Amino acid sequence: MEFEATIGLEVHCQLGTNTKLFCGCTTLFAQEPNSQTCPVCLGHPGTLPVLNKKVFEYAVKAGLAIGCDIQKFSKFDRKNYYYPDLPKAYQITQFDKPFALKGGIEINIKGNKRVVKLERIQIEEDAGKLIHTADGSLVDLNRAGTPLIEIVSDPDMSTSEEAYQYLVNLKKILKYNEVSDCEMQEGSLRCDANISVKPIGQKELGTKVEVKNLNSFRYVQAAIDYEIVRQIQDIQNGNKISQETRLWDVDNGVTEPMRSKEGAHDYRFFPEPDLPPLILTDKEIEKIKSTVAEPPLKRKERFISELKLSEYDASILTEEKPIADYFENALKEFNKPKEIANWISNDISSYLNEKKIGIDQFPVSIENMTSLWKLIDDGTINKKIAKEKVFPLLVESNKNPSEIIESEGLAGKNDSDEIRKWVEEAMAKNQKAVDDLKNGKDKAKGSIVGMVMKASKGLANPQIVNKIIDDIINS
Amino acid sequence: MENDAFDNVEKLSRLKFSENEKNTYQKSFNNILQYVEQLAEINTDGIEPLIQVSEIYNVFREDLPINSIGVDAALQNAPTKEGSAFKVPKVIK
């Protein structure tokens, strides 16, 4: 019997606010345990939560960016359970009236584009962190009350590759819209996967297994692949799949049943009486909509169709919004997309990688960077010299490139007489290359050009050098 | 309320009753439930479920940090602590 898998993903994304969801405690990472707490997030009796306005704005922005139907009415609910990381013994979340429904994330598997559908997005608070020691569990409530959105997909995927792309593209959208830093190492983005298998063609879904502890997109992919094989084997061996939560074991590359913390879940949801419902007007939704970034995939397609860039270049340029912004701002000053793309994906990227910084911290202003490109374009300076000599000075000083070229004596030599002299000297020293060239072996030109460049300290204009060589050979 | 349902509430509340207590509380529980049940006699066809009674909407605060109370104050009511953390009985074996 052939089987097919059904996969749904739940992504928790920490919104990039300064303070928590319902109190003014900060949300900094890696602080002394319990140093970012107050009576509200410690769950002291008698305290009242008050919603962080920015959380709601960011959440709605994320919802719009993902193409959701933003709900004009939404509310909060209590999800009740006992666990030491949850000091109130309930989590404030959204149950039956979340702020966003539907929407979708585009994926492209080997040229087949389709949209993975979403069920909903809800706002909720994070729990604290537990550290288990030999004789007890230590509770750090710094993270308790951190604002999250939970993005729930439909069970609309069937391979780990689809799930991986869904996550990559979702993360890109969230980062493009600057609602989250999406740092998986810091827990800003977390993913649980629901996986089931069924005989191909069967309508009814199989029993689903939830896999947690997936700290990277590659783990999600690996865990899904593992689960699909495990479940199919189990069924073929005549066993029943039990509905359970399993943990991904990174070291061994397997999923293991999670020792359950209580019996069947009974969360006894009810409306949160301490938080008034939320109402949005069309005008407010429109206002937030106007701040939503152009979708990364759309931007990529635009770069390909309008600017005639390759798929590869367009992918690199749209990987992160600040790079795409830098590119487009530079394009306003210097209208040669392919040239700029090459500089960004080679010289600029190498520099950023070496310094471990983002392009937003790149020291060269767009004005100075495009000036250099113009000076190459009009022949004032050789590209090679620009890359090897001027660019390193430019990133150090962010000076006007003309000044650097002037003070370092790096201007290209365009004087034909001067260049002719170098060419003639080079030819005199390399009769074999001259003979080869005369016999139509164009490759021999390289050695003469090389000698001229050496004699001119790399400053001779290569186009003129080439032209003069041709003139002499053909004369 | 049936025995099973009462046992479930007992479990969810992390409480443990003796047989005697159980009889007493189960009776009280049933009285409360019967009292509230009276509401079911009212015809609520076409009426939206009530979520709140205050008629207040959209209460926000700005995203501005307010000083946290500090580790010492946060931990001052903790029966046990270790370093800057609360300490509780082991939850994972």
mmCIF file of N, CA and C in Angstrom, chain B residues 1-2 6 9 17 19-37:
data_model
loop_
_atom_site.group_PDB
_atom_site.id
_atom_site.type_symbol
_atom_site.label_atom_id
_atom_site.label_comp_id
_atom_site.label_asym_id
_atom_site.label_seq_id
_atom_site.Cartn_x
_atom_site.Cartn_y
_atom_site.Cartn_z
ATOM 1 N N MET B 1 -23.506 16.614 39.193
ATOM 2 C CA MET B 1 -22.215 16.209 38.643
ATOM 3 C C MET B 1 -21.909 14.753 38.999
ATOM 4 N N GLU B 2 -21.494 14.010 37.958
ATOM 5 C CA GLU B 2 -21.188 12.601 38.161
ATOM 6 C C GLU B 2 -19.833 12.442 38.864
ATOM 7 N N PHE B 6 -16.343 14.895 38.747
ATOM 8 C CA PHE B 6 -15.790 15.450 39.989
ATOM 9 C C PHE B 6 -14.325 15.044 40.148
ATOM 10 N N VAL B 9 -12.172 17.236 37.981
ATOM 11 C CA VAL B 9 -11.951 18.573 38.549
ATOM 12 C C VAL B 9 -10.922 18.485 39.674
ATOM 13 N N PHE B 17 -8.987 14.916 47.882
ATOM 14 C CA PHE B 17 -10.049 14.891 48.898
ATOM 15 C C PHE B 17 -10.157 13.512 49.538
ATOM 16 N N GLU B 19 -12.718 10.629 51.252
ATOM 17 C CA GLU B 19 -14.069 10.214 50.860
ATOM 18 C C GLU B 19 -15.116 11.146 51.444
ATOM 19 N N ASN B 20 -14.932 11.507 52.727
ATOM 20 C CA ASN B 20 -15.870 12.396 53.415
ATOM 21 C C ASN B 20 -15.965 13.761 52.746
ATOM 22 N N GLU B 21 -14.758 14.337 52.534
ATOM 23 C CA GLU B 21 -14.714 15.651 51.890
ATOM 24 C C GLU B 21 -15.361 15.588 50.514
ATOM 25 N N LYS B 22 -15.064 14.499 49.848
ATOM 26 C CA LYS B 22 -15.568 14.348 48.486
ATOM 27 C C LYS B 22 -17.099 14.411 48.475
ATOM 28 N N ASN B 23 -17.727 13.709 49.432
ATOM 29 C CA ASN B 23 -19.197 13.736 49.519
ATOM 30 C C ASN B 23 -19.711 15.145 49.735
ATOM 31 N N THR B 24 -19.072 15.840 50.687
ATOM 32 C CA THR B 24 -19.506 17.204 51.014
ATOM 33 C C THR B 24 -19.364 18.121 49.797
ATOM 34 N N TYR B 25 -18.145 18.110 49.188
ATOM 35 C CA TYR B 25 -17.891 19.057 48.099
ATOM 36 C C TYR B 25 -18.713 18.726 46.856
ATOM 37 N N GLN B 26 -18.876 17.426 46.632
ATOM 38 C CA GLN B 26 -19.654 17.060 45.447
ATOM 39 C C GLN B 26 -21.086 17.582 45.580
ATOM 40 N N LYS B 27 -21.615 17.515 46.808
ATOM 41 C CA LYS B 27 -22.964 18.042 47.051
ATOM 42 C C LYS B 27 -22.996 19.551 46.806
ATOM 43 N N SER B 28 -21.990 20.259 47.381
ATOM 44 C CA SER B 28 -21.928 21.714 47.195
ATOM 45 C C SER B 28 -21.804 22.052 45.711
ATOM 46 N N PHE B 29 -20.950 21.322 45.046
ATOM 47 C CA PHE B 29 -20.744 21.541 43.610
ATOM 48 C C PHE B 29 -22.063 21.435 42.870
ATOM 49 N N ASN B 30 -22.793 20.374 43.170
ATOM 50 C CA ASN B 30 -24.045 20.150 42.465
ATOM 51 C C ASN B 30 -25.054 21.253 42.747
ATOM 52 N N ASN B 31 -25.039 21.742 43.985
ATOM 53 C CA ASN B 31 -25.938 22.866 44.308
ATOM 54 C C ASN B 31 -25.610 24.086 43.450
ATOM 55 N N ILE B 32 -24.319 24.375 43.366
ATOM 56 C CA ILE B 32 -23.894 25.544 42.584
ATOM 57 C C ILE B 32 -24.293 25.366 41.118
ATOM 58 N N LEU B 33 -24.007 24.186 40.605
ATOM 59 C CA LEU B 33 -24.307 23.939 39.189
ATOM 60 C C LEU B 33 -25.803 24.049 38.915
ATOM 61 N N GLN B 34 -26.618 23.485 39.849
ATOM 62 C CA GLN B 34 -28.070 23.560 39.653
ATOM 63 C C GLN B 34 -28.544 25.009 39.667
ATOM 64 N N TYR B 35 -27.917 25.785 40.537
ATOM 65 C CA TYR B 35 -28.282 27.202 40.640
ATOM 66 C C TYR B 35 -28.022 27.909 39.312
ATOM 67 N N VAL B 36 -26.829 27.657 38.766
ATOM 68 C CA VAL B 36 -26.461 28.302 37.497
ATOM 69 C C VAL B 36 -27.287 27.748 36.340
ATOM 70 N N GLU B 37 -27.637 26.455 36.453
ATOM 71 C CA GLU B 37 -28.433 25.795 35.409
ATOM 72 C C GLU B 37 -29.725 26.540 35.105
#
